[in-house]
Every structure is written in C-alpha cells, then in structure tokens.
Amino acid sequence: MSCRQSRPLAVCLLTLLTLTAAARAKDPVRAAHAMVVAQEPLAADVGRRVLLDGGNAVDAAVAIGLALAVTHPSAGNLGGGGFMLVRLANGKTTFLDFREAAPEKATRDMYLDAEGNPTKDSIFGWRSSGTPGSVAGFEFAHKKFGSKPWAELVAPALQLARNGFSVSQTLADSFHSSEKMLTADPESKRIFLRDGTQYKAGETFKQPELADTLARIAKGGAKEFYEGETAKRLAAAMAAHGGLVSTRDLAAYKVVERAPLEGNYKQFHIITAPPPSAGGVGVLQMLGILDGTNFESDGPNSVKAVHYEAEAMRRFYADRSEYLADPQFYNVPVKSLLAADYVAWRRRTIDPNHPTPSEYIGPGLQRAQAAHVSWFESSETTHYNVVDAKGNAVAVTYTLNNSFGNGITAPGLGFLLNDEMDDFAAKPGVPNMFGVTGGDANAIEPGKRPLSSMTPTIITKDGKFFMAVGAPGGSRITTGVLQVIVDVLDFHMNPQDAVDLPRFHHQWKPDTLYLQNGFPADTEAALARMGYPIKPISGVARVEAIVMNNGVLEGGTESRLDGKVSGY
Ligand code: DON
C-alpha cells in the first residue's frame, strides 16, 4: 500500500494495519497526463488511443462505450442504456440520462399473472426490454462535447467486431455462466455460444452482424439506430415475438440532459447522479449521515466504521423504496431527502452500540413498510472513468441490467436486448431481482424510466478534479461507491487498495448485513455480537476509480474481474 503524501502518519499507520489483515495491498497504476479505467482491457486501450490521438475525455468515453458493446457483451451494449456524468476542466458539469424508457404500450400491471402475482416476464423474454438509450446517449455526448469525427470514434468498435479479437478467459467464462439463458434464444446461441461449441480463451470472436450495425451507425448516427434500418428491423422482431418496443418508441426516444446532484462532504465537493438514479441521493444522504459521527476513527472495515456505514445504508434504502423514481413522472423530494435537518435526524436515530432493526426504520419522510425481499446473485453492468490531459473527467455506467440482458439478440443486428423493465416495481412491495422494493413512485408507465442504482460520481477538491468513481452491481452499486469514496476520502487509501478492500452491504430489507467473502473474521464476529444478522456474499459492486494524488493520476480497477487502468 502506498500512503498518499498528504495523509497524516497516524492515519497511514492505522490504515496500513487494518489493510494488512483485510486485503492485498497494491500500488495503483499511475499516469502523469490522462487515464482510463474500464472493466475490459481492449476497450480501456481504445480509450487511451483516442486520448493519445488528441481526443478529449468525452471522445474517449464514446469510443470506449461502443467498444465495450463488442468486447464485453454481458454489459457493454447498444441495446441498453445508462448515465454519463461529465465535468469539464472549466468546472461545467452535466449529466446525460440515456436510460431505457418504458414503451408506449407498457402498462402498470404488465408483469402480473391472473392472480396478480409477478411473473418472470420483466427479466426474461422480449417483453422485458425498454426502449434502448445507449446509441442516443453516445451521440448526444459527442455532439455536445466531442472533438473527433463521430465515425472515427465508432471505428475501433467496428474493427473489433469485424476482424474479431482474442477471447479472454473472463469472456469465455461469462459466456459459459450465461449458457442457459443464451441457449434459449437461437440468435444468441449462434453468436455467443457458436451454436453450442463454446469459445475457449485465445480463440478469435468475430461479430459480423454487429459490425454491420456499427457500420450503419458510423454513417448514419443515432438517427439510423432510432429511425433507420436498425430501428425497422428491431421493431419488426419485437412485434413478431410479443415485445413492446415499436418504431414509434424508437423514434420518440430522447436523451435527457439533467443537472447533476451536487453537495459537500468535508473539504470535498461531490457531483453525482440525480433521479432517475437513486444513487446520487444515496451517496449524498449517506455521507451526510456519516459526517460528524467520527465513524472513521478506528480505520476502514473496523466494527465502528461498518456499523455506522451499514446504519446509514439501511436508512437510505428505506427512503429509496418510497421516494425515488423518474422525476418526470413523480415529484421526487430530493431537497427534503438531503435537507440538513432531516439528515441530522436520521443520524440521531443511530444507536452507537446496536443495529436498529429495519422494522423500526421506515421511509423517513413518512413512515411506511415493505415486504421481505430475496437476493439475486448473477448480474452485470459496467462502469468506466476517463480523465484527459486537460482535466476533463467523465464517468459512465451503462447496462443491459442482467448479465447479457434478457439473453435475446436482435436477429441480424448482432446486439443483445436489455431487461431493464425489471427495475420498475412490477407490484408494490414485491422485490425485483436485486431484492429492492418500490411503490407507486416507481410503477410502470409508458415513457417512464425505471429507478436505477447506477452512481457515476466525480469529486473535486479546491475546485479541481480529485476523483471519478462508479460501479456495476445492482442495488449494491450505491453502497459500493459510498465505501470506496470514504476509503479514499476518510481512510486515505489509494484507489487500488480501496477497490480491493472487502465490502459490505445493507439495503434495509432484508434486515441483513452482507459481508463479502474475505471480510476480516474478527470484525464479522464483533458485528454478529452487536446483533447484526450476517450473510456472506461473493458478489459486490465492482468499483472503478481514478484519483488525483499530488498531480499524478492513480487508477484502481476491479481485480476480481479483468479491469484495466490505461494511461499515459
Ligand atoms: O440501473 C440499475 O440499477 C440496474 N439496472 C443495474 C444492474 C446492474 O448493476 C447489474 N450488475 N451488476
């Protein structure tokens, strides 16, 4: 572990002691000028190349997003959606919401059976898809901030799809672990499982249909995807299989540019995701609850730190279940949820020595209860950060929701479809695949965007870029991002150590503290003695982070995956 020069010695020693027990200590990758962190190395290198060729951080982000759709098909996508947070070196910030939208024909009860119980149709099959936003999002970002020709940014993805690339062990494993779902769709089986003869590491994977789609997008831009041949073929396949996304939905799709949520924490300024993400409200509310508790005094992953962070998480997730949704459809009380008095009241309800049972914690603005929830393990989204040599920073999280989305590939088009409709509350109080519940606020309505946990975040200090961070991981995203933020800001860890530190998660319901495998046993025992019901988890949010440390960029990437820090 490397202690950052600015941190006090006592904190260094404490962090070091805690870390030796808790995690492998690693130096972060460093770069003097610019940096990309992404969850797939070929796409990270595409971004670095764009930066070296004089492109800015948004150019690189667009090229990476398109490349990931080729090299990381479990999450990178053309058929999904996401969020891009931009902070320019001049301090201007914006948030591009290219989240999927519920199709015009979607109805509130569309996933309930005759008895009124939720079916699996929000996760599997053609009806699980919302109108995709990724291509529109990338084009919008490029038109607003890009400096390179659009076709030049599509070119690396197009080449990777056309000429193929060597299958990594991670990619081979991901095909293998989603075999059942991919086999259910003939087109997915043909492309991703080579008709049943699975790809092995080192073999070349070519995607000619996806290359053709990318070639049309390179030429015709998002208009081609939403109104051209791609749109017509996608809508025709949807209609043939009972899916809802129509040519009207595609033509009507719009990126929404939103003001990011901003707030202060100690000497840092946090810029993060507004609704329809719950993530930014979560990060700001949880940091607000933690501020002043002295939760950091015993070091990262100490009993005290975990207790206060878990109690902050519990309180936020109770609020999330009731008040967070698409702001175009529901009046999200962001100001109230972040009001100093409200946050202080939430903080005061934390007992320093005991967990508060979730049944005593309702959504705080007006008490309510929700049903018990289950847990879903296998899932996929992806996050990447880019900082260019001028100091422009971009954080992108985008997704198909599940790993490989709903497992269906649009015939002849080469890209997978999302199952983002599952992020709506199919039935009030009934958990979705991430075990989170919602109510009226997040009910299905045509054109509405489902509530998300994706939390791309950029942090500044003294008005300058300090950190970019985000993660995949379903409902564990927001808590994972929170932990890496406090690990860096409060525990002064470098970003690699911070992303490697075993994580924990609490989401109010079920009333369970999830500890990642490898969590220090003595901390776990002490938390159990305090009264926490504990369960181990293997899957946590796979966080990616870039931190500016005394003029040098340091990158931390998920070593539990194939991530890469690529800088110069
Ligand atoms: O928007 C959301 O919160 C989810 N659709 C994200 C899904 C996810 O992170 C799955 N990945 N690990």
PDB file of C-alpha atoms in Angstrom, residues 355-540:
ATOM      1  CA  PRO A 355     -28.075  -2.144  14.910  1.00  0.00           C
ATOM      2  CA  THR A 356     -31.559  -0.643  14.568  1.00  0.00           C
ATOM      3  CA  PRO A 357     -33.917  -3.401  13.358  1.00  0.00           C
ATOM      4  CA  SER A 358     -35.181  -2.493   9.891  1.00  0.00           C
ATOM      5  CA  GLU A 359     -38.770  -2.886  11.071  1.00  0.00           C
ATOM      6  CA  TYR A 360     -38.270   0.296  13.156  1.00  0.00           C
ATOM      7  CA  ILE A 361     -36.903   2.206  10.178  1.00  0.00           C
ATOM      8  CA  GLY A 362     -39.417   3.198   7.554  1.00  0.00           C
ATOM      9  CA  PRO A 363     -39.092   5.616   4.704  1.00  0.00           C
ATOM     10  CA  GLY A 364     -38.242   8.599   6.864  1.00  0.00           C
ATOM     11  CA  LEU A 365     -40.297  11.370   5.350  1.00  0.00           C
ATOM     12  CA  GLN A 366     -43.466   9.464   6.216  1.00  0.00           C
ATOM     13  CA  ARG A 367     -43.335   6.049   7.797  1.00  0.00           C
ATOM     14  CA  ALA A 368     -44.152   3.014   5.647  1.00  0.00           C
ATOM     15  CA  GLN A 369     -43.407  -0.663   5.496  1.00  0.00           C
ATOM     16  CA  ALA A 370     -42.478  -3.033   2.693  1.00  0.00           C
ATOM     17  CA  ALA A 371     -42.392  -6.754   2.206  1.00  0.00           C
ATOM     18  CA  HIS A 372     -39.449  -9.061   2.813  1.00  0.00           C
ATOM     19  CA  VAL A 373     -37.011  -9.409  -0.053  1.00  0.00           C
ATOM     20  CA  SER A 374     -34.890 -12.027  -1.735  1.00  0.00           C
ATOM     21  CA  TRP A 375     -31.427 -11.861  -3.237  1.00  0.00           C
ATOM     22  CA  PHE A 376     -30.310 -12.333  -6.802  1.00  0.00           C
ATOM     23  CA  GLU A 377     -26.650 -13.126  -7.429  1.00  0.00           C
ATOM     24  CA  SER A 378     -25.819 -13.109 -11.114  1.00  0.00           C
ATOM     25  CA  SER A 379     -25.909  -9.743 -12.813  1.00  0.00           C
ATOM     26  CA  GLU A 380     -23.885  -7.375 -14.885  1.00  0.00           C
ATOM     27  CA  THR A 381     -23.457  -3.708 -15.681  1.00  0.00           C
ATOM     28  CA  THR A 382     -20.294  -1.825 -16.451  1.00  0.00           C
ATOM     29  CA  HIS A 383     -18.619   1.375 -15.384  1.00  0.00           C
ATOM     30  CA  TYR A 384     -15.662   3.329 -16.731  1.00  0.00           C
ATOM     31  CA  ASN A 385     -13.941   6.619 -15.983  1.00  0.00           C
ATOM     32  CA  VAL A 386     -11.848   8.850 -18.232  1.00  0.00           C
ATOM     33  CA  VAL A 387      -9.707  11.843 -17.315  1.00  0.00           C
ATOM     34  CA  ASP A 388      -7.911  13.643 -20.129  1.00  0.00           C
ATOM     35  CA  ALA A 389      -4.736  15.718 -20.064  1.00  0.00           C
ATOM     36  CA  LYS A 390      -6.731  18.968 -19.779  1.00  0.00           C
ATOM     37  CA  GLY A 391      -8.535  17.743 -16.675  1.00  0.00           C
ATOM     38  CA  ASN A 392     -11.918  16.965 -18.262  1.00  0.00           C
ATOM     39  CA  ALA A 393     -13.458  13.992 -16.473  1.00  0.00           C
ATOM     40  CA  VAL A 394     -16.204  11.561 -17.487  1.00  0.00           C
ATOM     41  CA  ALA A 395     -17.821   8.741 -15.506  1.00  0.00           C
ATOM     42  CA  VAL A 396     -20.149   6.357 -17.333  1.00  0.00           C
ATOM     43  CA  THR A 397     -22.261   3.499 -16.003  1.00  0.00           C
ATOM     44  CA  TYR A 398     -24.392   1.672 -18.554  1.00  0.00           C
ATOM     45  CA  THR A 399     -26.100  -1.652 -18.617  1.00  0.00           C
ATOM     46  CA  LEU A 400     -28.386  -4.293 -20.066  1.00  0.00           C
ATOM     47  CA  ASN A 401     -29.445  -4.922 -16.425  1.00  0.00           C
ATOM     48  CA  ASN A 402     -28.913  -8.680 -16.169  1.00  0.00           C
ATOM     49  CA  SER A 403     -25.737 -10.275 -17.472  1.00  0.00           C
ATOM     50  CA  PHE A 404     -26.337 -10.382 -21.283  1.00  0.00           C
ATOM     51  CA  GLY A 405     -29.636  -8.539 -20.634  1.00  0.00           C
ATOM     52  CA  ASN A 406     -32.611 -10.754 -21.397  1.00  0.00           C
ATOM     53  CA  GLY A 407     -30.316 -13.040 -23.404  1.00  0.00           C
ATOM     54  CA  ILE A 408     -32.033 -12.174 -26.680  1.00  0.00           C
ATOM     55  CA  THR A 409     -30.105 -10.887 -29.691  1.00  0.00           C
ATOM     56  CA  ALA A 410     -31.995  -8.820 -32.209  1.00  0.00           C
ATOM     57  CA  PRO A 411     -31.941 -11.076 -35.313  1.00  0.00           C
ATOM     58  CA  GLY A 412     -29.436  -9.911 -37.914  1.00  0.00           C
ATOM     59  CA  LEU A 413     -28.451  -6.891 -35.822  1.00  0.00           C
ATOM     60  CA  GLY A 414     -25.920  -8.587 -33.524  1.00  0.00           C
ATOM     61  CA  PHE A 415     -26.741  -6.783 -30.280  1.00  0.00           C
ATOM     62  CA  LEU A 416     -28.379  -8.027 -27.091  1.00  0.00           C
ATOM     63  CA  LEU A 417     -31.560  -6.585 -25.625  1.00  0.00           C
ATOM     64  CA  ASN A 418     -31.996  -5.245 -22.117  1.00  0.00           C
ATOM     65  CA  ASP A 419     -34.305  -6.428 -19.365  1.00  0.00           C
ATOM     66  CA  GLU A 420     -34.355  -3.038 -17.710  1.00  0.00           C
ATOM     67  CA  MET A 421     -38.135  -3.148 -17.152  1.00  0.00           C
ATOM     68  CA  ASP A 422     -37.356  -5.235 -14.050  1.00  0.00           C
ATOM     69  CA  ASP A 423     -36.029  -2.082 -12.375  1.00  0.00           C
ATOM     70  CA  PHE A 424     -39.624  -0.851 -12.114  1.00  0.00           C
ATOM     71  CA  ALA A 425     -41.779  -2.009  -9.209  1.00  0.00           C
ATOM     72  CA  ALA A 426     -43.860  -4.650 -11.023  1.00  0.00           C
ATOM     73  CA  LYS A 427     -46.029  -4.816  -7.904  1.00  0.00           C
ATOM     74  CA  PRO A 428     -45.763  -2.514  -4.878  1.00  0.00           C
ATOM     75  CA  GLY A 429     -43.691  -4.024  -2.102  1.00  0.00           C
ATOM     76  CA  VAL A 430     -42.579  -7.058  -4.131  1.00  0.00           C
ATOM     77  CA  PRO A 431     -38.801  -7.169  -4.593  1.00  0.00           C
ATOM     78  CA  ASN A 432     -37.194  -7.025  -8.016  1.00  0.00           C
ATOM     79  CA  MET A 433     -34.202  -9.155  -8.990  1.00  0.00           C
ATOM     80  CA  PHE A 434     -31.924  -7.099  -6.752  1.00  0.00           C
ATOM     81  CA  GLY A 435     -34.240  -7.559  -3.808  1.00  0.00           C
ATOM     82  CA  VAL A 436     -35.279  -3.908  -3.692  1.00  0.00           C
ATOM     83  CA  THR A 437     -38.891  -2.914  -3.421  1.00  0.00           C
ATOM     84  CA  GLY A 438     -40.764   0.097  -4.680  1.00  0.00           C
ATOM     85  CA  GLY A 439     -44.226   1.513  -4.696  1.00  0.00           C
ATOM     86  CA  ASP A 440     -46.361   3.870  -6.744  1.00  0.00           C
ATOM     87  CA  ALA A 441     -43.460   6.208  -7.405  1.00  0.00           C
ATOM     88  CA  ASN A 442     -41.672   3.549  -9.436  1.00  0.00           C
ATOM     89  CA  ALA A 443     -44.717   1.863 -11.000  1.00  0.00           C
ATOM     90  CA  ILE A 444     -44.642   1.197 -14.752  1.00  0.00           C
ATOM     91  CA  GLU A 445     -45.957   3.989 -17.002  1.00  0.00           C
ATOM     92  CA  PRO A 446     -45.417   4.495 -20.732  1.00  0.00           C
ATOM     93  CA  GLY A 447     -42.329   6.613 -21.434  1.00  0.00           C
ATOM     94  CA  LYS A 448     -41.146   6.445 -17.831  1.00  0.00           C
ATOM     95  CA  ARG A 449     -37.583   5.444 -16.897  1.00  0.00           C
ATOM     96  CA  PRO A 450     -37.137   2.801 -14.219  1.00  0.00           C
ATOM     97  CA  LEU A 451     -35.383   3.723 -10.990  1.00  0.00           C
ATOM     98  CA  SER A 452     -31.667   2.930 -11.097  1.00  0.00           C
ATOM     99  CA  SER A 453     -28.876   2.402  -8.590  1.00  0.00           C
ATOM    100  CA  MET A 454     -26.154   3.451 -11.024  1.00  0.00           C
ATOM    101  CA  THR A 455     -23.997   6.082  -9.368  1.00  0.00           C
ATOM    102  CA  PRO A 456     -21.353   7.654 -11.620  1.00  0.00           C
ATOM    103  CA  THR A 457     -19.678  10.257  -9.397  1.00  0.00           C
ATOM    104  CA  ILE A 458     -16.951  12.876  -9.755  1.00  0.00           C
ATOM    105  CA  ILE A 459     -15.375  14.581  -6.744  1.00  0.00           C
ATOM    106  CA  THR A 460     -13.425  17.819  -6.692  1.00  0.00           C
ATOM    107  CA  LYS A 461     -11.190  19.405  -4.094  1.00  0.00           C
ATOM    108  CA  ASP A 462     -10.344  23.106  -4.113  1.00  0.00           C
ATOM    109  CA  GLY A 463     -12.235  23.378  -7.411  1.00  0.00           C
ATOM    110  CA  LYS A 464     -10.082  20.799  -9.191  1.00  0.00           C
ATOM    111  CA  PHE A 465     -10.652  17.208 -10.255  1.00  0.00           C
ATOM    112  CA  PHE A 466      -9.982  14.816  -7.380  1.00  0.00           C
ATOM    113  CA  MET A 467     -11.785  11.518  -8.070  1.00  0.00           C
ATOM    114  CA  ALA A 468     -14.021   9.706 -10.558  1.00  0.00           C
ATOM    115  CA  VAL A 469     -15.812   6.603  -9.374  1.00  0.00           C
ATOM    116  CA  GLY A 470     -18.666   4.245 -10.168  1.00  0.00           C
ATOM    117  CA  ALA A 471     -19.596   0.588 -10.398  1.00  0.00           C
ATOM    118  CA  PRO A 472     -21.900  -2.145 -11.609  1.00  0.00           C
ATOM    119  CA  GLY A 473     -23.640  -4.335  -9.045  1.00  0.00           C
ATOM    120  CA  GLY A 474     -27.398  -3.702  -8.933  1.00  0.00           C
ATOM    121  CA  SER A 475     -28.555  -2.418  -5.568  1.00  0.00           C
ATOM    122  CA  ARG A 476     -25.003  -2.886  -4.268  1.00  0.00           C
ATOM    123  CA  ILE A 477     -23.725  -0.121  -6.573  1.00  0.00           C
ATOM    124  CA  THR A 478     -24.612   2.793  -4.333  1.00  0.00           C
ATOM    125  CA  THR A 479     -23.164   1.210  -1.200  1.00  0.00           C
ATOM    126  CA  GLY A 480     -20.023   0.105  -3.060  1.00  0.00           C
ATOM    127  CA  VAL A 481     -19.456   3.596  -4.406  1.00  0.00           C
ATOM    128  CA  LEU A 482     -20.030   5.044  -0.921  1.00  0.00           C
ATOM    129  CA  GLN A 483     -17.429   2.691   0.574  1.00  0.00           C
ATOM    130  CA  VAL A 484     -14.755   3.461  -1.984  1.00  0.00           C
ATOM    131  CA  ILE A 485     -15.418   7.184  -1.535  1.00  0.00           C
ATOM    132  CA  VAL A 486     -14.933   7.027   2.238  1.00  0.00           C
ATOM    133  CA  ASP A 487     -11.985   4.637   1.857  1.00  0.00           C
ATOM    134  CA  VAL A 488     -10.241   7.308  -0.226  1.00  0.00           C
ATOM    135  CA  LEU A 489     -11.574  10.490   1.414  1.00  0.00           C
ATOM    136  CA  ASP A 490     -11.644   9.414   5.061  1.00  0.00           C
ATOM    137  CA  PHE A 491      -9.258   6.499   5.243  1.00  0.00           C
ATOM    138  CA  HIS A 492      -6.750   7.983   2.783  1.00  0.00           C
ATOM    139  CA  MET A 493      -6.346   4.763   0.830  1.00  0.00           C
ATOM    140  CA  ASN A 494      -5.104   4.712  -2.736  1.00  0.00           C
ATOM    141  CA  PRO A 495      -7.811   3.767  -5.285  1.00  0.00           C
ATOM    142  CA  GLN A 496      -6.491   0.246  -5.890  1.00  0.00           C
ATOM    143  CA  ASP A 497      -6.476  -0.598  -2.200  1.00  0.00           C
ATOM    144  CA  ALA A 498      -9.896   0.992  -1.870  1.00  0.00           C
ATOM    145  CA  VAL A 499     -11.478  -1.097  -4.630  1.00  0.00           C
ATOM    146  CA  ASP A 500      -9.739  -4.250  -3.346  1.00  0.00           C
ATOM    147  CA  LEU A 501     -10.942  -3.845   0.248  1.00  0.00           C
ATOM    148  CA  PRO A 502     -13.629  -6.434   1.098  1.00  0.00           C
ATOM    149  CA  ARG A 503     -17.001  -4.747   1.026  1.00  0.00           C
ATOM    150  CA  PHE A 504     -20.277  -4.958   2.876  1.00  0.00           C
ATOM    151  CA  HIS A 505     -23.821  -4.050   2.013  1.00  0.00           C
ATOM    152  CA  HIS A 506     -27.089  -3.264   3.752  1.00  0.00           C
ATOM    153  CA  GLN A 507     -30.291  -2.398   1.921  1.00  0.00           C
ATOM    154  CA  TRP A 508     -32.799  -2.129   4.773  1.00  0.00           C
ATOM    155  CA  LYS A 509     -34.865  -5.126   3.662  1.00  0.00           C
ATOM    156  CA  PRO A 510     -33.994  -7.897   4.213  1.00  0.00           C
ATOM    157  CA  ASP A 511     -32.608  -6.909   7.599  1.00  0.00           C
ATOM    158  CA  THR A 512     -29.241  -8.476   6.819  1.00  0.00           C
ATOM    159  CA  LEU A 513     -25.680  -7.232   6.762  1.00  0.00           C
ATOM    160  CA  TYR A 514     -23.952  -8.777   3.754  1.00  0.00           C
ATOM    161  CA  LEU A 515     -20.195  -9.235   4.105  1.00  0.00           C
ATOM    162  CA  GLN A 516     -18.055 -10.069   1.144  1.00  0.00           C
ATOM    163  CA  ASN A 517     -16.145 -13.326   1.393  1.00  0.00           C
ATOM    164  CA  GLY A 518     -12.760 -12.493   2.872  1.00  0.00           C
ATOM    165  CA  PHE A 519     -14.110  -9.944   5.321  1.00  0.00           C
ATOM    166  CA  PRO A 520     -11.957  -9.970   8.498  1.00  0.00           C
ATOM    167  CA  ALA A 521     -13.318 -12.723  10.738  1.00  0.00           C
ATOM    168  CA  ASP A 522     -12.864 -10.785  13.973  1.00  0.00           C
ATOM    169  CA  THR A 523     -14.859  -7.845  12.615  1.00  0.00           C
ATOM    170  CA  GLU A 524     -17.578 -10.223  11.475  1.00  0.00           C
ATOM    171  CA  ALA A 525     -17.733 -11.864  14.914  1.00  0.00           C
ATOM    172  CA  ALA A 526     -17.937  -8.484  16.650  1.00  0.00           C
ATOM    173  CA  LEU A 527     -20.709  -7.289  14.315  1.00  0.00           C
ATOM    174  CA  ALA A 528     -22.645 -10.507  14.971  1.00  0.00           C
ATOM    175  CA  ARG A 529     -22.260  -9.929  18.716  1.00  0.00           C
ATOM    176  CA  MET A 530     -23.664  -6.416  18.262  1.00  0.00           C
ATOM    177  CA  GLY A 531     -26.788  -8.021  16.866  1.00  0.00           C
ATOM    178  CA  TYR A 532     -26.366  -7.851  13.090  1.00  0.00           C
ATOM    179  CA  PRO A 533     -27.877 -10.761  11.162  1.00  0.00           C
ATOM    180  CA  ILE A 534     -24.984 -11.518   8.787  1.00  0.00           C
ATOM    181  CA  LYS A 535     -24.762 -13.330   5.466  1.00  0.00           C
ATOM    182  CA  PRO A 536     -21.694 -13.829   3.297  1.00  0.00           C
ATOM    183  CA  ILE A 537     -21.783 -12.708  -0.347  1.00  0.00           C
ATOM    184  CA  SER A 538     -19.320 -13.273  -3.132  1.00  0.00           C
ATOM    185  CA  GLY A 539     -20.684 -10.632  -5.499  1.00  0.00           C
ATOM    186  CA  VAL A 540     -20.196  -6.993  -4.626  1.00  0.00           C
TER     187      VAL A 540
END
